[in-house]
Coordinates of C-alpha atoms in Angstrom, one line a residue:
X295 CA -70.6 121.4 -88.2
X296 CA -70.3 119.6 -84.8
X297 CA -69.0 121.9 -82.0
X298 CA -66.5 120.5 -79.6
X299 CA -66.6 121.9 -76.1
X300 CA -63.3 123.4 -74.9
X301 CA -64.3 122.9 -71.2
X302 CA -65.1 119.2 -71.8
X303 CA -61.9 118.6 -73.6
X304 CA -59.8 120.3 -70.9
X305 CA -61.7 118.5 -68.2
X306 CA -61.2 115.2 -69.9
X307 CA -57.5 115.7 -70.3
X308 CA -57.0 116.9 -66.7
X309 CA -59.1 114.1 -65.2
X310 CA -57.5 111.5 -67.4
X311 CA -54.1 112.4 -66.1
X312 CA -55.4 112.5 -62.5
X313 CA -57.1 109.0 -63.0
X314 CA -53.9 107.5 -64.3
X315 CA -51.8 109.2 -61.5
X316 CA -54.3 108.0 -58.8
X317 CA -54.3 104.5 -60.2
X318 CA -50.5 104.3 -60.2
X319 CA -50.1 105.8 -56.7
X320 CA -52.8 103.4 -55.3
X321 CA -51.2 100.4 -56.9
X322 CA -47.8 101.5 -55.5
X323 CA -49.3 101.8 -52.0
X324 CA -50.9 98.4 -52.2
X325 CA -47.5 96.8 -53.4
X326 CA -45.7 98.6 -50.6
X327 CA -48.2 97.4 -48.1
X328 CA -47.8 93.9 -49.4
X329 CA -44.0 93.8 -49.1
X330 CA -44.2 95.6 -45.7
X331 CA -46.6 92.9 -44.4
X332 CA -44.5 90.1 -45.8
X333 CA -41.4 91.6 -44.0
X334 CA -43.4 91.6 -40.7
X335 CA -44.3 87.9 -41.3
X336 CA -40.7 87.0 -41.9
X337 CA -39.8 88.8 -38.7
X338 CA -42.4 86.8 -36.8
X339 CA -41.0 83.6 -38.4
X340 CA -37.6 84.5 -37.0
X341 CA -39.2 85.1 -33.6
X342 CA -40.9 81.6 -33.7
X343 CA -37.4 80.2 -34.6
X344 CA -35.9 81.6 -31.5
X345 CA -38.9 80.4 -29.4
X346 CA -39.2 76.8 -30.6
X347 CA -35.7 75.9 -32.0
X348 CA -34.5 74.8 -28.5
X349 CA -37.4 72.4 -27.8
X350 CA -37.3 71.0 -31.3
X351 CA -33.6 70.5 -31.2
X352 CA -33.9 68.5 -27.9
X353 CA -36.8 66.4 -29.3
X354 CA -34.8 65.5 -32.5
X355 CA -31.6 64.8 -30.5
X356 CA -33.4 62.5 -28.2
X357 CA -35.3 60.8 -31.1
X358 CA -38.6 61.8 -29.5
X359 CA -40.6 61.9 -32.7
X360 CA -44.0 62.3 -30.9
X361 CA -42.7 65.5 -29.1
X362 CA -41.5 66.9 -32.4
X363 CA -44.9 66.2 -34.0
X364 CA -46.7 67.8 -31.1
X365 CA -44.5 71.0 -31.3
X366 CA -45.1 71.0 -35.1
X367 CA -48.8 70.6 -34.6
X368 CA -48.8 73.6 -32.2
X369 CA -46.9 75.7 -34.7
X370 CA -49.3 74.8 -37.5
X371 CA -52.2 76.0 -35.3
X372 CA -50.7 79.5 -35.5
X373 CA -52.8 81.3 -38.3
X374 CA -49.8 82.6 -40.2
X375 CA -48.1 79.1 -40.4
X376 CA -49.4 77.2 -43.4
X377 CA -47.0 74.3 -43.2
X378 CA -44.0 72.9 -41.2
X379 CA -41.4 70.3 -42.2
X380 CA -38.9 68.8 -39.6
X381 CA -36.0 66.7 -40.9
X382 CA -33.1 64.9 -39.3
X383 CA -29.4 65.4 -40.1
X384 CA -29.8 63.0 -43.1
X385 CA -32.7 65.1 -44.5
X386 CA -35.2 62.3 -43.5
X387 CA -38.6 63.8 -42.7
X388 CA -39.5 63.5 -39.0
X389 CA -42.7 65.6 -39.1
X390 CA -44.5 67.3 -41.9
X391 CA -47.8 69.1 -41.4
X392 CA -49.9 71.5 -43.4
X393 CA -48.8 72.6 -46.9
X394 CA -45.4 71.8 -48.3
X395 CA -43.2 73.3 -51.0
X396 CA -42.6 70.6 -53.6
X397 CA -40.0 72.5 -55.6
X398 CA -37.6 73.5 -52.9
X399 CA -34.7 71.5 -51.5
X400 CA -33.0 72.4 -48.2
X401 CA -29.3 71.6 -48.0
X402 CA -27.0 73.3 -45.5
X403 CA -23.2 73.5 -45.7
X404 CA -21.4 73.8 -42.4
X405 CA -19.4 76.9 -42.0
X406 CA -15.9 77.0 -40.5
X407 CA -17.2 78.0 -37.1
X408 CA -19.6 75.0 -37.0
X409 CA -22.7 77.1 -37.5
X410 CA -25.0 76.4 -40.4
X411 CA -26.4 79.1 -42.7
X412 CA -30.0 80.3 -42.7
X413 CA -32.2 80.6 -45.8
X414 CA -35.3 82.6 -46.5
X415 CA -37.6 81.0 -49.1
X416 CA -39.3 83.9 -50.9
X417 CA -40.0 82.5 -54.3
X418 CA -41.7 79.1 -53.9
X419 CA -44.5 77.9 -56.1
X420 CA -48.3 77.8 -55.0
X421 CA -47.9 81.3 -53.5
X422 CA -45.9 80.0 -50.5
X423 CA -42.8 81.5 -48.9
X424 CA -41.1 80.9 -45.6
X425 CA -38.0 80.4 -43.6
X426 CA -35.7 77.4 -43.1
X427 CA -33.2 77.1 -40.1
X428 CA -31.0 74.4 -38.8
X429 CA -31.4 72.6 -35.4
X430 CA -28.0 72.9 -33.6
X431 CA -27.3 70.9 -30.5
X432 CA -24.5 72.0 -28.2
X433 CA -22.7 69.3 -26.2
X434 CA -19.4 69.7 -24.3
X435 CA -18.6 72.9 -26.1
X436 CA -19.1 71.4 -29.6
X437 CA -22.1 72.0 -31.9
X438 CA -23.8 69.5 -34.1
X439 CA -26.5 70.0 -36.7
X440 CA -29.2 67.4 -35.9
X441 CA -31.8 68.5 -38.4
X442 CA -33.6 71.3 -40.1
X443 CA -37.0 73.1 -39.8
X444 CA -38.9 74.8 -42.6
X445 CA -41.7 77.2 -41.6
X446 CA -44.0 78.1 -44.5
X447 CA -46.5 80.9 -44.9
X448 CA -48.5 82.1 -48.0
X449 CA -49.6 85.1 -49.9
X450 CA -53.2 84.4 -48.6
X451 CA -52.0 85.4 -45.1
X452 CA -50.6 88.6 -46.4
X453 CA -53.8 89.5 -48.3
X454 CA -55.9 88.7 -45.2
X455 CA -53.8 91.1 -43.2
X456 CA -53.9 94.0 -45.8
X457 CA -57.4 93.4 -47.1
X458 CA -59.0 96.2 -45.0
X459 CA -56.1 98.6 -45.9
X460 CA -56.6 97.8 -49.6
X461 CA -60.4 98.6 -49.4
X462 CA -59.6 101.8 -47.5
X463 CA -57.0 102.9 -50.2
X464 CA -59.4 102.1 -53.1
X465 CA -62.4 103.8 -51.3
X466 CA -60.2 106.9 -50.5
X467 CA -59.1 107.1 -54.2
X468 CA -62.7 106.8 -55.4
X469 CA -64.0 109.5 -53.0
X470 CA -61.2 111.9 -53.9
X471 CA -61.7 111.3 -57.6
X472 CA -65.5 111.8 -57.4
X473 CA -65.0 115.0 -55.4
X474 CA -62.4 116.3 -57.9
X475 CA -64.7 115.5 -60.9
X476 CA -67.5 117.4 -59.2
X477 CA -65.4 120.5 -58.3
X478 CA -63.7 120.6 -61.8
X479 CA -67.0 120.3 -63.6
X480 CA -68.5 123.1 -61.5
X481 CA -65.5 125.3 -61.9
X482 CA -65.3 124.8 -65.7
X483 CA -69.0 125.4 -66.1
X484 CA -69.0 128.7 -64.1
X485 CA -65.7 130.1 -65.3
X486 CA -65.6 129.0 -68.9
X487 CA -68.7 127.4 -70.4
X488 CA -71.4 129.8 -69.1
X489 CA -69.4 133.0 -69.9
X490 CA -68.6 131.7 -73.4
X491 CA -72.3 130.9 -74.1
X492 CA -73.3 134.3 -72.8
X493 CA -70.7 136.1 -75.1
X494 CA -71.8 133.9 -78.1
X495 CA -75.5 134.9 -77.6
X496 CA -74.6 138.6 -77.5
X497 CA -72.4 138.4 -80.6
X498 CA -75.2 136.7 -82.5
X499 CA -77.4 139.7 -81.8
X500 CA -75.1 142.1 -83.8
X501 CA -77.1 144.8 -85.7
X502 CA -75.0 146.4 -88.5
X503 CA -77.4 149.4 -88.7
X504 CA -76.9 150.1 -85.0
X505 CA -73.5 148.6 -84.0
X506 CA -73.2 150.7 -80.9
X507 CA -76.1 148.8 -79.3
X508 CA -74.4 145.5 -80.1
X509 CA -71.5 145.9 -77.7
X510 CA -70.8 143.1 -75.2
X511 CA -71.8 143.5 -71.6
X512 CA -70.3 140.8 -69.4
X513 CA -71.8 139.8 -66.1
X514 CA -68.4 138.8 -64.7
X515 CA -66.3 141.2 -62.6
X516 CA -63.1 139.1 -62.9
X517 CA -60.5 140.4 -65.2
X518 CA -59.5 137.4 -67.3
X519 CA -59.1 136.3 -71.0
X520 CA -62.9 136.6 -71.6
X521 CA -62.8 140.2 -70.5
X522 CA -59.9 140.8 -72.9
X523 CA -61.9 139.2 -75.7
X524 CA -64.9 141.4 -74.8
X525 CA -62.8 144.5 -74.8
X526 CA -61.3 143.6 -78.2
X527 CA -64.8 143.0 -79.7
X528 CA -66.1 146.3 -78.3
X529 CA -63.1 148.1 -79.7
X530 CA -63.9 146.6 -83.1
X531 CA -67.5 147.9 -82.8
X532 CA -66.1 151.4 -82.0
X533 CA -63.9 151.3 -85.1
X534 CA -66.9 150.1 -87.2
X535 CA -68.9 153.2 -86.0
X536 CA -66.0 155.5 -86.9
X537 CA -65.7 153.8 -90.3
X538 CA -69.4 154.4 -91.0
X539 CA -69.0 158.1 -90.1
X540 CA -66.0 158.5 -92.4
X541 CA -67.8 156.7 -95.2
X542 CA -70.7 159.2 -94.9
X543 CA -68.3 162.1 -95.1
X544 CA -66.5 160.7 -98.1
X545 CA -69.9 160.2 -99.9
X546 CA -70.8 163.9 -99.3
X547 CA -67.4 164.9 -100.7
X548 CA -67.9 162.7 -103.7
X549 CA -71.3 164.4 -104.5
X550 CA -69.8 167.8 -104.3
X551 CA -66.9 166.8 -106.6
X552 CA -69.4 165.5 -109.2
X553 CA -71.2 168.9 -109.3
X554 CA -67.9 170.6 -109.9
X555 CA -67.0 168.1 -112.6
X556 CA -70.3 168.9 -114.4
X557 CA -69.4 172.6 -114.4
X558 CA -65.9 171.9 -115.8
X559 CA -67.3 169.7 -118.6
X560 CA -69.6 172.6 -119.7
X561 CA -66.7 175.0 -119.8
X562 CA -64.6 172.4 -121.7
X563 CA -67.3 171.9 -124.4
X564 CA -67.3 175.7 -125.0
X565 CA -63.5 175.7 -125.3
X566 CA -63.6 172.8 -127.8
X567 CA -66.0 174.7 -130.0
X568 CA -63.7 177.7 -130.1
X569 CA -60.7 175.5 -130.9
X570 CA -62.5 173.6 -133.7
X571 CA -62.5 176.6 -136.0
X572 CA -58.8 177.2 -135.7
X573 CA -58.2 173.5 -136.1
X574 CA -59.7 173.4 -139.6
X575 CA -57.2 175.9 -140.9
X576 CA -54.4 173.9 -139.3
X577 CA -55.8 170.7 -140.9
X578 CA -55.4 172.2 -144.4
X579 CA -51.8 172.9 -143.7
X580 CA -51.3 169.5 -142.3
X581 CA -52.7 167.8 -145.5
X582 CA -50.0 169.5 -147.6
X583 CA -47.3 168.4 -145.2
X584 CA -48.9 164.9 -145.2
X585 CA -48.4 164.5 -149.0
X586 CA -44.8 165.4 -148.6
X587 CA -44.4 162.9 -145.7
X588 CA -46.0 160.2 -147.8
X589 CA -43.3 160.6 -150.4
X590 CA -40.6 160.4 -147.8
X591 CA -42.4 157.4 -146.2
X592 CA -42.2 155.5 -149.5
X593 CA -38.5 156.1 -149.7
X594 CA -38.1 155.0 -146.0
X595 CA -40.1 151.8 -146.7
X596 CA -37.8 150.8 -149.5
X597 CA -34.8 151.5 -147.2
X598 CA -36.5 149.5 -144.4
X599 CA -37.1 146.5 -146.7
X600 CA -33.4 146.4 -147.6
X601 CA -32.5 146.6 -143.9
X602 CA -35.1 144.0 -142.9
X603 CA -33.6 141.5 -145.3
X604 CA -30.2 142.1 -143.8
X605 CA -31.5 141.8 -140.3
X606 CA -33.3 138.6 -141.0
X607 CA -30.1 137.1 -142.4
X608 CA -28.3 138.2 -139.2
X609 CA -31.1 136.9 -137.0
X610 CA -30.9 133.4 -138.6
X611 CA -27.2 133.4 -138.2
X612 CA -27.5 134.5 -134.5
X613 CA -30.1 131.8 -133.8
X614 CA -27.8 129.1 -135.3
X615 CA -25.0 130.4 -133.1
X616 CA -27.2 130.3 -130.0
X617 CA -28.3 126.7 -130.8
X618 CA -24.7 125.7 -131.1
X619 CA -23.8 127.3 -127.8
X620 CA -26.8 125.6 -126.0
X621 CA -25.8 122.2 -127.5
X622 CA -22.2 122.8 -126.5
X623 CA -23.3 123.6 -122.9
X624 CA -25.5 120.5 -122.8
X625 CA -22.6 118.4 -124.0
X626 CA -20.4 120.0 -121.4
X627 CA -22.8 119.2 -118.6
X628 CA -23.3 115.6 -119.9
X629 CA -19.5 115.2 -120.0
X630 CA -19.1 116.6 -116.4
X631 CA -21.9 114.3 -115.1
X632 CA -20.4 111.3 -117.0
X633 CA -17.0 112.0 -115.4
X634 CA -18.6 112.2 -111.9
X635 CA -20.6 109.0 -112.4
X636 CA -17.6 107.2 -113.9
X637 CA -15.6 108.1 -110.8
X638 CA -18.4 106.9 -108.6
X639 CA -18.8 103.8 -110.7
X640 CA -15.1 102.9 -110.4
X641 CA -15.3 103.5 -106.7
X642 CA -18.4 101.3 -106.4
X643 CA -16.7 98.5 -108.2
X644 CA -13.6 98.7 -106.0
X645 CA -15.6 98.9 -102.8
X646 CA -17.8 96.0 -103.9
X647 CA -14.7 93.9 -104.6
X648 CA -13.2 94.9 -101.3
X649 CA -16.4 94.0 -99.3
X650 CA -16.6 90.6 -101.0
X651 CA -13.3 89.5 -99.3
X652 CA -14.5 89.9 -95.6
X653 CA -17.9 88.6 -96.6
X654 CA -16.4 85.5 -98.1
X655 CA -14.2 84.9 -95.0
X656 CA -17.4 85.4 -92.9
X657 CA -19.3 82.8 -94.9
X658 CA -16.4 80.3 -94.6
X659 CA -16.2 80.9 -90.8
X660 CA -20.0 80.6 -90.5
X661 CA -19.9 77.3 -92.4
X662 CA -17.1 76.0 -90.2
X663 CA -19.0 77.0 -87.1
X664 CA -22.1 75.3 -88.4
X665 CA -20.1 72.0 -88.8
X666 CA -18.8 72.3 -85.3
X667 CA -22.3 72.8 -83.9
X668 CA -23.5 69.8 -85.9
X669 CA -20.6 67.7 -84.6
X670 CA -21.2 68.7 -81.0
X671 CA -24.9 68.1 -81.4
X672 CA -24.2 64.6 -82.7
X673 CA -21.9 63.9 -79.7
X674 CA -24.6 65.0 -77.3
X675 CA -27.3 62.8 -79.0
X676 CA -24.9 59.8 -78.9
X677 CA -23.8 60.6 -75.3
X678 CA -20.2 60.8 -76.5
X679 CA -19.6 64.4 -75.3
X680 CA -16.3 64.7 -73.3
X681 CA -14.7 67.6 -71.6
X682 CA -11.9 67.7 -74.2
X683 CA -14.4 67.7 -77.1
X684 CA -16.3 70.6 -75.4
X685 CA -13.1 72.6 -74.8
X686 CA -12.1 72.1 -78.4
X687 CA -15.5 73.2 -79.6
X688 CA -15.5 76.3 -77.4
X689 CA -11.9 77.3 -78.5
X690 CA -12.7 76.8 -82.2
X691 CA -16.1 78.5 -81.9
X692 CA -14.5 81.6 -80.2
X693 CA -11.9 81.7 -83.0
X694 CA -14.6 81.5 -85.7
X695 CA -16.8 84.1 -84.0
X696 CA -13.8 86.5 -83.6
X697 CA -12.9 86.0 -87.3
X698 CA -16.5 86.5 -88.2
X699 CA -16.9 89.7 -86.1
X700 CA -13.6 91.2 -87.4
X701 CA -14.5 90.7 -91.1
X702 CA -18.1 91.8 -90.7
X703 CA -17.0 95.0 -88.9
X704 CA -14.5 95.7 -91.7
X705 CA -17.2 95.3 -94.3
X706 CA -19.6 97.5 -92.3
X707 CA -17.1 100.3 -91.8
X708 CA -16.1 100.3 -95.5
X709 CA -19.8 100.2 -96.6
X710 CA -20.7 103.1 -94.2
X711 CA -17.9 105.3 -95.4
X712 CA -18.6 104.6 -99.1
X713 CA -22.4 105.1 -98.6
X714 CA -21.9 108.6 -97.0
X715 CA -19.5 109.8 -99.6
X716 CA -21.5 108.3 -102.5
X717 CA -24.7 109.9 -101.3
X718 CA -23.0 113.3 -100.9
X719 CA -21.5 113.1 -104.4
X720 CA -24.9 112.7 -106.1
X721 CA -26.7 115.2 -103.9
X722 CA -26.6 119.0 -103.7
X723 CA -27.5 119.0 -100.0
X724 CA -25.9 121.6 -97.8
X725 CA -25.1 120.4 -94.3
X726 CA -22.7 120.8 -91.4
X727 CA -19.4 118.9 -91.9
X728 CA -16.6 118.1 -89.5
X729 CA -13.7 118.4 -91.9
X730 CA -11.3 115.9 -90.1
X731 CA -13.9 113.2 -89.8
X732 CA -15.4 113.7 -93.3
X733 CA -11.9 113.7 -94.9
X734 CA -11.1 110.4 -93.2
X735 CA -14.4 108.9 -94.6
X736 CA -13.5 110.1 -98.1
X737 CA -10.0 108.5 -97.9
X738 CA -11.5 105.3 -96.4
X739 CA -13.9 105.1 -99.4
X740 CA -10.8 105.3 -101.6
X741 CA -9.1 102.5 -99.7
X742 CA -9.6 99.9 -102.4
X743 CA -7.5 102.1 -104.8
X744 CA -4.9 103.1 -102.2
X745 CA -4.3 99.6 -100.8
X746 CA -2.9 98.5 -104.1
X747 CA -0.2 101.2 -103.8
X748 CA 2.4 102.3 -101.2
X749 CA 1.3 105.9 -101.3
X750 CA 0.8 107.8 -98.1
X751 CA -1.7 110.5 -97.2
X752 CA -1.0 112.9 -94.3
X753 CA -3.9 115.0 -92.9
X754 CA -3.3 118.1 -90.8
X755 CA -6.7 119.2 -89.6
X756 CA -8.0 120.2 -86.2
X757 CA -10.8 118.0 -84.9
X758 CA -13.0 121.1 -84.1
X759 CA -13.1 122.6 -87.7
X760 CA -16.7 122.5 -88.8
X761 CA -18.2 124.1 -91.9
X762 CA -21.7 124.4 -93.4
X763 CA -21.4 123.7 -97.1
X764 CA -22.0 121.3 -100.0
X765 CA -20.8 117.9 -98.7
X766 CA -21.0 116.4 -102.2
X767 CA -18.9 119.1 -103.8
X768 CA -16.2 118.7 -101.1
X769 CA -16.1 114.9 -101.5
X770 CA -15.8 115.2 -105.3
X771 CA -13.0 117.8 -105.0
X772 CA -10.8 115.6 -102.7
X773 CA -11.7 112.4 -104.7
X774 CA -10.5 114.0 -108.0
X775 CA -7.4 115.6 -106.4
X776 CA -6.3 112.2 -104.8
X777 CA -7.1 110.2 -108.0
X778 CA -5.2 112.8 -110.1
X779 CA -2.1 112.4 -107.8
X780 CA -2.3 108.6 -108.0
X781 CA -2.9 108.4 -111.8
X782 CA -0.9 111.4 -113.1
X783 CA 1.4 112.7 -110.3
X784 CA 2.7 109.3 -109.1
X785 CA 3.2 107.7 -112.5
X786 CA 6.4 105.6 -112.3
X787 CA 6.7 106.5 -108.6
X788 CA 6.4 103.6 -106.2
X789 CA 5.9 105.5 -103.0
X790 CA 4.3 108.9 -103.1
X791 CA 3.3 111.3 -100.3
X792 CA 0.2 113.5 -100.2
X793 CA -0.1 116.3 -97.6
X794 CA -3.5 118.0 -96.8
X795 CA -3.4 121.0 -94.5
X796 CA -6.8 122.4 -93.5
X797 CA -7.4 125.6 -91.4
X798 CA -10.2 128.0 -90.7
X799 CA -9.9 131.7 -90.3
X800 CA -13.1 133.4 -89.1
X801 CA -15.6 132.0 -91.7
X802 CA -13.2 131.1 -94.4
X803 CA -11.9 127.5 -94.9
X804 CA -8.4 127.2 -96.4
X805 CA -7.1 124.0 -97.9
X806 CA -3.5 123.4 -99.0
X807 CA -3.2 120.2 -101.0
X808 CA 0.3 119.0 -102.1
X809 CA 1.9 115.9 -103.5
X810 CA 5.5 115.0 -104.3
X811 CA 4.7 113.8 -107.8
X812 CA 6.2 114.9 -111.1
X813 CA 4.0 118.0 -111.4
X814 CA 3.5 119.7 -114.8
X815 CA 5.4 122.1 -117.0
X816 CA 5.2 125.8 -116.1
X817 CA 3.9 126.7 -119.5
X818 CA 1.0 124.2 -119.0
X819 CA -0.1 125.6 -115.7
X820 CA -2.5 128.2 -117.2
X821 CA -4.2 125.4 -119.1
X822 CA -4.6 123.1 -116.1
X823 CA -8.2 123.9 -115.4
X824 CA -9.3 124.0 -119.1
X825 CA -11.8 121.5 -120.3
X826 CA -10.3 118.4 -122.0
X827 CA -6.8 119.3 -120.9
X828 CA -5.0 116.0 -120.1
X829 CA -1.5 114.5 -120.3
X830 CA -3.0 111.1 -121.0
X831 CA -5.2 111.8 -124.0
X832 CA -3.8 108.8 -125.9
X833 CA -4.5 106.5 -122.8
X834 CA -8.2 107.3 -122.4
X835 CA -7.9 110.4 -120.2
X836 CA -11.0 112.7 -120.4
X837 CA -9.3 115.9 -119.3
X838 CA -12.3 116.8 -117.1
X839 CA -10.9 116.1 -113.6
X840 CA -9.3 119.4 -112.8
X841 CA -12.1 121.3 -114.8
X842 CA -14.7 119.7 -112.5
X843 CA -12.6 120.7 -109.5
X844 CA -12.5 124.3 -110.7
X845 CA -16.2 124.5 -111.4
X846 CA -17.1 122.9 -108.0
X847 CA -14.9 125.4 -106.1
X848 CA -15.8 128.6 -108.1
X849 CA -19.5 127.9 -108.9
X850 CA -20.8 125.5 -106.2
X851 CA -18.7 126.7 -103.3
X852 CA -18.2 130.3 -104.5
X853 CA -14.5 130.0 -103.7
X854 CA -11.1 130.3 -105.3
X855 CA -8.5 127.8 -106.4
X856 CA -4.9 128.2 -107.5
X857 CA -2.3 125.7 -108.6
X858 CA 1.5 125.9 -108.7
X859 CA 4.5 123.5 -108.8
X860 CA 6.4 122.9 -105.5
X861 CA 9.9 124.1 -105.0
X862 CA 11.4 120.7 -105.3
X863 CA 8.7 118.7 -107.2
X864 CA 5.0 117.9 -107.1
X865 CA 1.8 119.9 -107.7
X866 CA 0.2 122.2 -105.0
X867 CA -3.4 123.5 -104.8
X868 CA -4.6 126.3 -102.6
X869 CA -8.4 126.4 -102.1
X870 CA -10.5 128.9 -100.2
X871 CA -14.3 129.1 -99.7
X872 CA -16.6 130.6 -97.1
X873 CA -19.1 129.0 -94.6
X874 CA -22.6 129.2 -96.2
X875 CA -24.4 129.9 -92.9

């Protein structure tokens, strides 16, 4: 098997990080040097402006083109100046020497005080940058812009100035990196690789016959992890020596015990011989007793046969009863699952229908927006686009986009709430639940059912009530309670009210659910949680809703549930279960 060196791996990781860090720092220094040099050049351009602006202004004002060209020629002779452009007040070029910026235009708007603004050109093409300033002539206390001057420099000037500095930074980084590689390699070799190789060679020379001579002897006087490893190995050798000594002592004791066992066997054989003679007499008596027992055994066998037949009949009957109970339990589980899936299926159909409405509106809005875009595109192609047409397009487009966003947001919120509740109802996952937020998600998933009615649901739950429990069971409980109120409690009631109070005391969650429906008769309350109990048996009711609620509370959540009629009207449920953390 190929051995990977720890020191090489550590060295590679440390140096890789150092290489990357050095490269980033060096690049940062070069960039900083570039911008610093560029700033100095801009300062020098401002100095040149102060130096030559007066003479250039006088030359332009006096229409002395040759003087302006001579001054421009002198400025271009400066190494950092790559180009100069002098224009008159109508932006007509008077002098243009050196390189020019083809993609830049220089327009100056007069300020209120008669002074023109200055512009720095820092993003020109061909690597050029520079400074543009106006030529202002003062006469009789008034100022007049007679032209503009553009001084251009280039990145080549910057790089020529910082070239030596770049070479120095790169050389410095290379020297430091090489020195660090050498020092780290030497340190890892002396402190890790060589001591590990020495310990490995000593461990390979282990002699099981003389383990004392195989102890490790390190040449290092530093107390580090290798010394701890050496001490642990030497302690293991000491324990091995003690184990061999104990093993020799146990072997001696075993030999002595074998000798004593041989003596005991001899005495036992003599005792058996004495007992054999008395045993013969006893055997004769036992034969007589055996004959009597055979007769009794025959009678017992006949009695056993009769009992066996009776037991077989009872066993068959018991097996039939067990099979019936198993089938009944399976049928019960299938019915409970079918009821849960039916509830989820109805909810899915309602949510699907509810989502179709905003999606349909969104499709219509998108189609209308597409027609608007096609019309505006046709006007642009035919060059018939007017401001009024564009304003109408923007107004209609905003209305379409707002309608599209509102309907898609509605569909997304409804789908998110339904998806969370649906996943929880078919899953046994235990998770942390914020009761106020989760209850609103459950009610929002039932919105397709509730929006067809005028019933109202009031929730009294603190925002900081959290519990770790079965989210699916809680969702199924509230779904069944609300659907029971709508279908049974609010029958023939146009506007019903449901109040849900939730509180938490220590680790116990308490839920009080109440509606103002018609409730049930007092004599039927004990049968409320029974399987197949329903007041709508002739109208397709399964009678499993409250039974599922009872099983979820008592079995899944290990809680309690009680039901009673309200003082005025309606049915109330009190549910308690503990946090499962």
